[in-house]
Coordinates of C-alpha atoms and ligand atoms in Angstrom, one line a residue:
M1 CA 13.9 -94.4 -49.6
S2 CA 13.4 -90.7 -50.2
E3 CA 15.7 -88.0 -48.7
P4 CA 14.7 -86.8 -45.2
I5 CA 13.3 -83.3 -45.1
P6 CA 16.2 -81.0 -44.1
Q7 CA 15.9 -79.3 -40.8
L8 CA 16.6 -75.6 -40.6
I9 CA 19.3 -75.3 -38.0
S10 CA 21.5 -72.4 -36.6
V11 CA 25.2 -72.5 -37.0
S12 CA 25.5 -72.7 -33.2
N13 CA 23.3 -75.8 -33.1
A14 CA 25.0 -77.4 -36.1
R15 CA 28.3 -77.2 -34.2
Q16 CA 27.0 -79.3 -31.4
P17 CA 27.9 -83.1 -31.5
N18 CA 24.2 -84.0 -31.1
A19 CA 23.6 -82.6 -34.6
I20 CA 25.7 -85.3 -36.1
G21 CA 23.8 -87.3 -38.7
H22 CA 21.2 -84.7 -39.3
H23 CA 20.3 -83.5 -42.7
V24 CA 20.2 -79.7 -42.4
E25 CA 19.6 -76.4 -44.0
L26 CA 21.9 -73.6 -43.0
R27 CA 21.5 -69.9 -43.8
G28 CA 24.2 -67.3 -43.2
W29 CA 27.2 -65.4 -44.5
L30 CA 30.5 -66.6 -45.8
R31 CA 33.5 -65.7 -43.7
T32 CA 36.2 -67.4 -45.9
R33 CA 36.5 -69.9 -48.7
R34 CA 39.5 -72.2 -49.2
D35 CA 39.7 -74.5 -52.2
S36 CA 41.8 -77.7 -51.8
K37 CA 43.6 -79.5 -54.5
A38 CA 41.6 -82.6 -53.6
G39 CA 38.6 -81.1 -55.4
L40 CA 36.8 -79.7 -52.3
S41 CA 36.1 -76.2 -51.0
F42 CA 35.9 -75.4 -47.4
L43 CA 33.4 -72.7 -46.6
E44 CA 33.5 -71.0 -43.2
M45 CA 30.0 -69.9 -42.6
N46 CA 28.5 -67.8 -39.8
D47 CA 25.0 -66.7 -38.9
G48 CA 25.6 -64.7 -35.8
T49 CA 24.4 -67.4 -33.4
S50 CA 27.9 -68.1 -32.2
L51 CA 31.4 -66.8 -32.4
G52 CA 32.6 -70.0 -34.1
N53 CA 31.8 -70.8 -37.7
I54 CA 30.5 -74.0 -39.2
Q55 CA 32.8 -75.5 -41.7
V56 CA 31.0 -76.5 -44.8
I57 CA 32.7 -79.0 -47.2
A58 CA 31.5 -78.4 -50.7
P59 CA 32.7 -81.3 -53.0
N60 CA 33.4 -80.7 -56.7
E61 CA 30.6 -83.0 -57.7
L62 CA 28.1 -80.2 -56.9
P63 CA 26.6 -79.1 -60.3
N64 CA 27.3 -75.4 -59.6
Y65 CA 30.8 -76.1 -58.1
E66 CA 32.7 -74.2 -60.7
S67 CA 30.1 -71.6 -61.6
V68 CA 29.1 -70.7 -58.1
V69 CA 31.0 -72.4 -55.2
Q70 CA 34.4 -71.5 -56.5
R71 CA 33.4 -67.9 -56.9
L72 CA 31.9 -67.3 -53.4
T73 CA 33.6 -64.4 -51.7
A74 CA 33.7 -63.2 -48.1
G75 CA 30.5 -61.5 -47.0
C76 CA 28.2 -63.1 -49.5
S77 CA 25.0 -64.7 -48.1
L78 CA 24.2 -68.3 -48.8
R79 CA 22.0 -71.3 -48.1
V80 CA 23.5 -74.7 -47.7
Y81 CA 21.9 -78.1 -47.5
G82 CA 23.9 -81.0 -46.3
T83 CA 24.6 -83.5 -43.6
V84 CA 26.3 -82.8 -40.3
Q85 CA 29.2 -85.2 -39.6
E86 CA 31.9 -85.5 -37.0
S87 CA 34.8 -83.2 -38.0
R88 CA 38.1 -84.7 -38.9
G89 CA 39.7 -81.3 -38.5
Q90 CA 41.0 -79.7 -35.3
G91 CA 39.1 -77.2 -33.2
Q92 CA 35.6 -78.1 -34.1
A93 CA 33.2 -81.0 -33.2
T94 CA 31.3 -81.1 -36.5
E95 CA 31.2 -80.0 -40.1
V96 CA 28.7 -80.1 -42.8
V97 CA 29.1 -82.0 -46.1
A98 CA 27.1 -80.0 -48.6
T99 CA 24.6 -81.5 -51.1
Q100 CA 23.6 -78.1 -52.3
V101 CA 25.0 -74.6 -52.1
E102 CA 23.0 -71.6 -53.1
L103 CA 24.4 -68.1 -53.4
I104 CA 21.7 -65.6 -52.2
G105 CA 23.4 -62.3 -52.2
P106 CA 26.9 -61.7 -53.6
A107 CA 29.5 -59.3 -51.9
D108 CA 31.8 -57.6 -54.3
P109 CA 35.4 -58.5 -53.1
E110 CA 36.7 -55.2 -54.6
T111 CA 34.6 -53.1 -52.2
Y112 CA 33.5 -55.3 -49.3
P113 CA 35.3 -53.7 -46.4
L114 CA 35.6 -56.6 -44.0
Q115 CA 38.3 -58.6 -45.7
K116 CA 40.3 -61.1 -43.8
K117 CA 42.8 -58.6 -42.3
R118 CA 42.1 -57.1 -38.9
H119 CA 40.8 -53.6 -38.7
S120 CA 41.1 -51.2 -35.9
F121 CA 38.0 -50.5 -33.8
E122 CA 38.2 -46.8 -34.9
K123 CA 38.0 -48.0 -38.5
L124 CA 35.2 -50.4 -37.8
R125 CA 33.1 -47.5 -36.2
E126 CA 33.0 -46.0 -39.7
W127 CA 31.4 -49.2 -40.8
A128 CA 28.8 -49.5 -38.1
H129 CA 26.5 -51.1 -40.6
L130 CA 28.9 -54.0 -41.2
R131 CA 30.8 -54.3 -38.0
P132 CA 28.3 -56.7 -36.4
R133 CA 29.5 -59.2 -38.9
S134 CA 33.0 -59.2 -37.3
N135 CA 33.9 -61.6 -34.5
T136 CA 34.4 -58.9 -31.9
F137 CA 31.1 -57.1 -32.5
G138 CA 29.1 -60.3 -32.9
A139 CA 30.5 -61.3 -29.5
V140 CA 29.7 -57.9 -27.9
A141 CA 26.1 -58.1 -29.2
R142 CA 25.6 -61.6 -27.8
V143 CA 27.1 -60.7 -24.4
R144 CA 25.1 -57.5 -24.3
N145 CA 21.9 -59.4 -25.0
R146 CA 22.7 -61.9 -22.2
I147 CA 23.3 -59.1 -19.8
C148 CA 19.9 -57.6 -20.6
R149 CA 18.2 -60.8 -20.1
S150 CA 20.0 -61.3 -16.8
I151 CA 18.9 -57.8 -15.6
H152 CA 15.2 -58.6 -16.2
D153 CA 15.5 -62.1 -14.7
F154 CA 17.2 -60.7 -11.6
F155 CA 14.5 -58.1 -10.8
Q156 CA 11.6 -60.2 -12.0
E157 CA 12.6 -63.1 -9.7
L158 CA 12.8 -60.7 -6.8
G159 CA 9.3 -59.3 -7.5
F160 CA 10.3 -56.0 -8.9
L161 CA 7.9 -54.3 -11.3
Y162 CA 9.2 -53.1 -14.7
V163 CA 8.1 -49.5 -15.1
H164 CA 8.5 -47.3 -18.2
T165 CA 9.4 -43.7 -17.3
P166 CA 9.2 -40.9 -19.9
I167 CA 11.8 -40.1 -22.5
I168 CA 10.7 -36.5 -22.9
T169 CA 10.6 -34.6 -19.6
S170 CA 10.5 -31.1 -18.2
S171 CA 12.6 -31.9 -15.2
D172 CA 16.4 -32.0 -15.0
C173 CA 17.1 -34.8 -12.5
E174 CA 20.8 -34.3 -12.2
G175 CA 20.6 -30.5 -12.3
A176 CA 23.9 -30.6 -14.3
G177 CA 22.7 -28.8 -17.4
E178 CA 23.7 -31.6 -19.7
L179 CA 20.3 -31.7 -21.4
F180 CA 19.3 -32.2 -25.0
R181 CA 16.4 -29.9 -25.8
V182 CA 13.2 -31.2 -27.4
T183 CA 11.3 -28.6 -29.4
T184 CA 9.1 -28.1 -32.5
L185 CA 10.0 -24.4 -32.7
D186 CA 11.6 -23.4 -35.9
P187 CA 15.2 -22.6 -35.1
A188 CA 15.2 -20.0 -37.9
N189 CA 12.2 -18.2 -36.4
I190 CA 12.1 -18.5 -32.6
P191 CA 9.0 -16.8 -31.1
L192 CA 10.0 -14.3 -28.4
R193 CA 8.0 -12.7 -25.6
S194 CA 8.0 -9.0 -25.1
D195 CA 10.9 -9.4 -22.5
G196 CA 13.1 -11.0 -25.2
Q197 CA 12.9 -14.5 -23.7
V198 CA 11.8 -17.5 -25.8
D199 CA 8.0 -17.9 -25.9
Y200 CA 7.6 -21.5 -24.9
S201 CA 3.9 -21.2 -24.9
Q202 CA 4.1 -21.7 -28.6
D203 CA 6.2 -24.8 -28.3
F204 CA 4.7 -28.3 -28.5
F205 CA 4.5 -29.0 -24.8
D206 CA 3.8 -25.4 -23.7
R207 CA 7.1 -25.4 -21.7
P208 CA 10.8 -26.2 -22.2
T209 CA 11.3 -29.9 -22.5
F210 CA 14.3 -32.2 -22.8
L211 CA 15.4 -35.8 -23.3
T212 CA 15.6 -37.5 -20.0
V213 CA 18.9 -37.9 -18.1
S214 CA 17.4 -40.3 -15.6
G215 CA 14.1 -41.9 -14.9
Q216 CA 14.7 -41.7 -11.2
L217 CA 12.2 -39.1 -10.1
E218 CA 9.4 -40.8 -11.9
G219 CA 10.7 -44.1 -10.6
E220 CA 10.2 -42.9 -7.1
I221 CA 6.5 -42.2 -7.8
F222 CA 6.0 -45.9 -8.6
A223 CA 8.2 -47.2 -5.8
T224 CA 6.3 -45.2 -3.3
A225 CA 3.1 -46.9 -4.5
L226 CA 4.1 -50.3 -5.7
G227 CA 7.1 -51.1 -3.5
K228 CA 10.0 -52.3 -5.7
I229 CA 10.3 -51.2 -9.3
Y230 CA 13.0 -50.8 -12.0
T231 CA 13.3 -49.0 -15.2
F232 CA 15.4 -49.9 -18.1
G233 CA 15.6 -47.4 -20.9
P234 CA 17.6 -44.9 -23.0
T235 CA 19.1 -41.9 -21.3
F236 CA 20.7 -38.8 -22.8
R237 CA 23.4 -36.6 -21.6
A238 CA 24.9 -33.7 -23.7
E239 CA 28.2 -34.0 -21.9
N240 CA 30.8 -32.6 -24.3
S241 CA 33.4 -35.0 -23.0
N242 CA 35.3 -37.3 -25.3
T243 CA 36.2 -40.1 -23.0
S244 CA 36.3 -43.8 -23.3
R245 CA 33.4 -44.2 -20.9
H246 CA 30.9 -41.6 -21.8
L247 CA 28.1 -41.6 -24.4
A248 CA 25.5 -39.0 -25.2
E249 CA 22.9 -41.8 -25.5
F250 CA 23.2 -44.8 -23.2
W251 CA 20.9 -47.3 -21.5
M252 CA 20.3 -47.2 -17.8
I253 CA 18.8 -49.6 -15.3
E254 CA 17.3 -47.8 -12.3
P255 CA 15.8 -49.8 -9.5
E256 CA 13.9 -47.9 -6.8
M257 CA 12.7 -49.5 -3.6
A258 CA 10.4 -48.3 -0.9
F259 CA 11.5 -49.1 2.7
Y260 CA 15.1 -49.6 1.6
E261 CA 17.9 -47.8 3.4
L262 CA 21.4 -47.3 2.1
K263 CA 22.7 -50.6 3.3
D264 CA 19.8 -52.5 1.6
N265 CA 20.6 -50.6 -1.5
M266 CA 24.3 -51.6 -1.4
D267 CA 23.3 -55.3 -0.8
L268 CA 21.0 -55.2 -3.8
A269 CA 23.6 -53.5 -6.1
E270 CA 26.2 -56.1 -5.1
A271 CA 23.9 -59.1 -5.7
F272 CA 22.8 -57.6 -9.0
L273 CA 26.3 -57.2 -10.4
K274 CA 27.3 -60.6 -9.3
R275 CA 24.3 -62.2 -10.9
I276 CA 25.0 -60.5 -14.2
V277 CA 28.6 -61.6 -14.1
Q278 CA 27.7 -65.2 -13.2
D279 CA 25.1 -65.5 -15.9
V280 CA 27.6 -64.3 -18.5
L281 CA 30.3 -66.7 -17.2
D282 CA 27.9 -69.6 -17.4
D283 CA 26.2 -68.9 -20.7
C284 CA 28.7 -67.0 -22.9
K285 CA 31.8 -69.2 -22.5
E286 CA 33.0 -69.1 -26.1
D287 CA 32.6 -65.3 -26.4
M288 CA 34.2 -64.7 -23.1
H289 CA 37.2 -66.8 -24.0
F290 CA 37.5 -64.7 -27.1
F291 CA 37.5 -61.5 -25.1
N292 CA 40.1 -62.9 -22.7
D293 CA 42.3 -64.1 -25.6
R294 CA 42.0 -61.1 -27.9
I295 CA 40.9 -58.1 -25.9
D296 CA 42.1 -58.2 -22.3
Q297 CA 43.8 -61.1 -20.7
T298 CA 42.6 -60.2 -17.3
V299 CA 38.9 -60.2 -18.0
L300 CA 38.0 -63.7 -16.9
A301 CA 40.1 -63.5 -13.8
T302 CA 38.5 -60.2 -12.9
L303 CA 35.0 -61.6 -13.4
H304 CA 35.6 -64.7 -11.3
N305 CA 37.0 -62.4 -8.7
V306 CA 33.8 -60.2 -8.8
A307 CA 31.5 -63.2 -8.6
E308 CA 33.4 -64.6 -5.6
S309 CA 34.6 -61.6 -3.6
T310 CA 32.7 -59.4 -1.2
F311 CA 32.7 -55.8 -2.3
H312 CA 34.7 -53.5 -0.1
R313 CA 32.5 -50.8 1.5
I314 CA 34.2 -47.7 2.7
S315 CA 33.1 -44.1 3.3
Y316 CA 34.1 -41.4 1.0
T317 CA 36.0 -39.8 3.8
D318 CA 38.1 -42.9 4.3
A319 CA 38.6 -43.2 0.6
I320 CA 40.0 -39.7 0.5
K321 CA 42.4 -40.6 3.3
I322 CA 43.6 -43.6 1.4
L323 CA 44.1 -41.5 -1.8
E324 CA 45.9 -38.7 0.1
Q325 CA 48.3 -41.2 1.7
S326 CA 48.9 -43.2 -1.4
N327 CA 51.9 -41.3 -2.7
Q328 CA 50.4 -41.7 -6.1
K329 CA 50.8 -38.9 -8.6
F330 CA 47.3 -38.0 -9.8
E331 CA 46.6 -35.7 -12.6
Y332 CA 43.9 -34.1 -10.5
P333 CA 44.9 -33.6 -6.9
I334 CA 42.4 -34.9 -4.4
S335 CA 41.1 -33.6 -1.1
W336 CA 37.9 -33.9 1.0
G337 CA 35.1 -32.2 -0.9
C338 CA 36.3 -33.0 -4.4
D339 CA 34.5 -35.4 -6.7
L340 CA 36.6 -38.4 -7.6
Q341 CA 38.0 -38.6 -11.1
A342 CA 38.3 -41.8 -13.0
E343 CA 42.0 -42.1 -12.0
H344 CA 41.1 -42.0 -8.3
E345 CA 38.3 -44.5 -8.7
R346 CA 40.6 -46.8 -10.5
Y347 CA 43.3 -46.5 -8.0
L348 CA 40.9 -47.6 -5.2
T349 CA 39.5 -50.5 -7.0
E350 CA 42.6 -51.7 -8.9
K351 CA 45.5 -50.9 -6.7
E352 CA 44.2 -50.6 -3.1
F353 CA 41.5 -53.3 -3.0
N354 CA 41.8 -55.3 -6.2
A355 CA 38.0 -55.8 -6.0
P356 CA 34.9 -53.8 -6.5
V357 CA 34.5 -51.0 -4.0
V358 CA 31.3 -49.3 -2.7
L359 CA 31.9 -45.7 -1.6
F360 CA 29.3 -44.1 0.5
D361 CA 28.4 -40.9 2.4
Y362 CA 29.7 -38.3 0.0
P363 CA 29.9 -34.6 0.7
K364 CA 26.5 -33.0 0.3
L365 CA 27.9 -30.2 -1.8
I366 CA 28.9 -32.4 -4.7
K367 CA 25.6 -34.4 -4.8
P368 CA 22.1 -33.6 -6.0
F369 CA 19.2 -32.4 -3.8
Y370 CA 17.4 -35.7 -3.6
M371 CA 20.0 -37.6 -1.6
R372 CA 19.3 -38.0 2.2
V373 CA 21.3 -35.8 4.4
N374 CA 23.2 -37.5 7.2
A375 CA 23.1 -36.4 10.9
D376 CA 26.5 -34.7 10.4
N377 CA 24.8 -32.3 8.0
H378 CA 27.9 -32.5 5.7
T379 CA 27.4 -35.8 4.0
V380 CA 24.6 -37.5 2.1
R381 CA 23.6 -41.1 1.9
A382 CA 25.1 -41.6 -1.6
M383 CA 26.8 -44.7 -2.9
D384 CA 28.9 -45.4 -5.9
V385 CA 30.1 -48.8 -7.0
L386 CA 33.5 -48.8 -8.6
V387 CA 35.0 -51.6 -10.6
P388 CA 38.5 -52.2 -12.1
R389 CA 39.2 -50.5 -15.5
V390 CA 35.8 -48.8 -15.7
G391 CA 35.6 -47.0 -12.4
E392 CA 32.1 -45.9 -11.5
I393 CA 29.6 -48.4 -12.8
I394 CA 26.7 -47.6 -10.4
G395 CA 25.6 -44.4 -8.7
G396 CA 22.8 -44.4 -6.2
S397 CA 21.5 -43.1 -2.9
Q398 CA 19.0 -43.3 -0.2
R399 CA 16.6 -40.5 -1.1
E400 CA 15.6 -37.6 1.2
D401 CA 12.3 -38.6 2.6
R402 CA 11.8 -35.6 4.9
L403 CA 9.7 -32.8 3.4
D404 CA 11.3 -29.9 5.2
V405 CA 14.9 -31.1 4.5
L406 CA 14.1 -31.8 0.9
E407 CA 12.6 -28.3 0.3
A408 CA 15.6 -26.7 2.0
R409 CA 18.0 -28.7 -0.1
M410 CA 16.2 -27.6 -3.3
Q411 CA 16.4 -24.0 -2.3
E412 CA 20.1 -24.4 -1.5
Q413 CA 20.7 -25.6 -5.0
G414 CA 18.6 -22.9 -6.6
L415 CA 15.7 -25.1 -7.6
L416 CA 12.1 -24.1 -7.0
P417 CA 10.1 -26.7 -5.1
E418 CA 7.0 -25.6 -7.1
N419 CA 8.6 -27.0 -10.3
Y420 CA 8.9 -30.3 -8.6
W421 CA 5.6 -30.2 -6.8
W422 CA 4.7 -33.8 -7.6
Y423 CA 8.0 -35.0 -6.4
V424 CA 7.7 -33.1 -3.2
D425 CA 4.2 -34.4 -2.7
L426 CA 5.6 -37.9 -2.3
R427 CA 7.1 -36.6 1.0
R428 CA 3.8 -35.0 2.0
Y429 CA 1.7 -38.1 1.7
G430 CA 2.8 -41.4 3.2
S431 CA 6.6 -40.7 2.9
V432 CA 8.8 -43.7 3.4
P433 CA 12.6 -44.2 3.5
H434 CA 13.5 -45.3 0.0
S435 CA 16.5 -45.9 -2.1
G436 CA 17.7 -46.7 -5.6
F437 CA 20.6 -46.6 -8.0
G438 CA 21.4 -46.3 -11.7
L439 CA 23.6 -48.8 -13.6
G440 CA 24.9 -47.8 -17.0
L441 CA 24.4 -50.8 -19.3
E442 CA 27.3 -49.9 -21.5
R443 CA 29.6 -49.6 -18.5
V444 CA 28.7 -53.1 -17.5
V445 CA 29.2 -54.4 -21.1
Q446 CA 32.5 -52.6 -21.2
F447 CA 33.6 -54.1 -17.8
I448 CA 32.5 -57.6 -18.7
T449 CA 34.0 -57.8 -22.2
G450 CA 37.1 -55.8 -21.5
M451 CA 36.4 -53.6 -24.5
P452 CA 38.5 -50.4 -24.0
N453 CA 36.1 -47.9 -25.5
I454 CA 32.4 -47.6 -24.6
R455 CA 31.7 -46.7 -28.3
D456 CA 32.3 -50.3 -29.2
V457 CA 29.8 -51.9 -26.8
I458 CA 26.7 -50.1 -28.1
P459 CA 25.4 -50.8 -31.6
F460 CA 25.3 -47.2 -32.7
P461 CA 27.3 -44.8 -30.5
R462 CA 26.2 -41.2 -30.1
T463 CA 29.1 -38.9 -29.1
P464 CA 30.0 -35.3 -29.8
G465 CA 30.1 -35.0 -33.6
N466 CA 28.9 -38.5 -34.3
A467 CA 25.3 -39.6 -35.1
E468 CA 25.7 -41.4 -38.5
F469 CA 23.7 -44.6 -38.9
Ligands
LIG1 P1 30.4 -40.2 -14.3 O1 30.9 -39.5 -13.1 O2 31.1 -41.4 -14.6 O3 30.3 -39.2 -15.5 P2 27.8 -39.8 -13.3 O4 28.1 -39.7 -11.8 O5 27.5 -38.6 -14.1 O6 28.9 -40.6 -14.1 P3 25.2 -41.0 -12.7 O7 24.4 -39.7 -12.9 O8 25.5 -41.4 -11.3 O9 26.6 -40.9 -13.5 O10 24.6 -42.1 -13.5 C1 24.4 -43.5 -13.1 C2 25.2 -44.4 -14.0 O11 25.0 -44.2 -15.4 C3 26.7 -44.2 -13.8 O12 27.2 -44.9 -12.7 C4 27.3 -44.8 -15.1 O13 27.2 -46.3 -15.0 C5 26.2 -44.5 -16.1 N1 26.6 -43.3 -16.9 C6 26.5 -42.0 -16.5 N2 26.8 -41.1 -17.5 C7 27.1 -41.9 -18.5 C8 27.5 -41.6 -19.9 N3 27.6 -40.4 -20.3 N4 27.7 -42.7 -20.7 C9 27.5 -43.9 -20.3 N5 27.1 -44.3 -19.1 C10 26.9 -43.3 -18.2
LIG2 MN1 27.4 -41.0 -10.3

């Protein structure tokens, strides 16, 4: 009888008991090699499909045992043929007895950075080209992927339309002046007008343009035509803040819904976060146990709590009262009219409620022009969702749908309605109450994995002074 044709299989699948007895081909990278006195080598092999490795047993009868197998080093790539069998060792269901081991690409042990010892996350950032091969970053990449799938599933199942909003824009949605400029003008030779100002008529787009800070305004265009939409794309903010939760380039999910008022918006945000959390708990068990063991021992309990709890909803005004009465020493003192700092957000969600909190009805003075003004004329229909450790994870609002109020708000904030003529038109023609929010993808990944720094939950972080890779 001839040998069965080997079946190409992932490490993840080879680790399942139903692979036992199969003749397989594995492709991946070597994590470690251990030679036993009994004339065998144990190869821990990983291909990124799961946190756990497959253990390959290479017997010394292999023709290249001495010339190749015993010289394999961490990081090299290899192909293995063999048979999956029940493992006699602890901690794994299966192992593979090799009939053939091929070295594909060697990794010089003198210089390969990811040796067995553990490296700090700071150090690993310098090796962003190799860090996905480490346990932590492999697990982050898989969880991040699962979250993205969950995001699309959630909205698609509810009939939301996925819309692509532009990356290059001439409007500043947040009005916060944290924009990256996009230009083809030569910095060494900027054309000037007779009044000394930059002559943008010579620039590519015939006007100043920037990388988008949010797709919301364009999202509203589609929501007020197609009902329920969401965007999911990169967003850029030139905030010169070196914090553990800010990036200069991050991914944002922004649903926008016609006929939704603030309460509908909160309900959607809560269901959305719970769905993501539940999907990760269901489908990323091995990775999540790793995070819980190695990164943050509260992570699983927090996620179960989020999936099961009802989010607390309190007004900004009530939140300020709680903070003022808390007797807590804050670095930034707090009073009505101030924007909350991370420390205040965390106090509310970690200490006061020990659950996610939705704050709503913020002072109009600290919020952008597009948020709907309440009858009290002091607050706007804004909402932020706060979660333990991370603080603000979602920011959203019911939008101002009244033409006259919107124009007045723009003027108050020094914006010219003419520059936003198309946005204002949405209130002129068939205006409807509508709402939406923005969820920062990296903040969710950070929250779910427990990773302390946002730079370690995106493949290639962009922060002040860092844009290598
Ligand atoms: P923060 O107050 O935390 O700086 P923000 O109020 O400026 O955030 P929004 O404009 O409301 O943020 O953006 C919506 C969401 O995008 C936030 O809730 C957050 O999840 C995410 N986000 C905002 N800025 C950043 C950033 N620099 N890096 C990563 N995520 C961000
Ligand atoms: Mn916000």
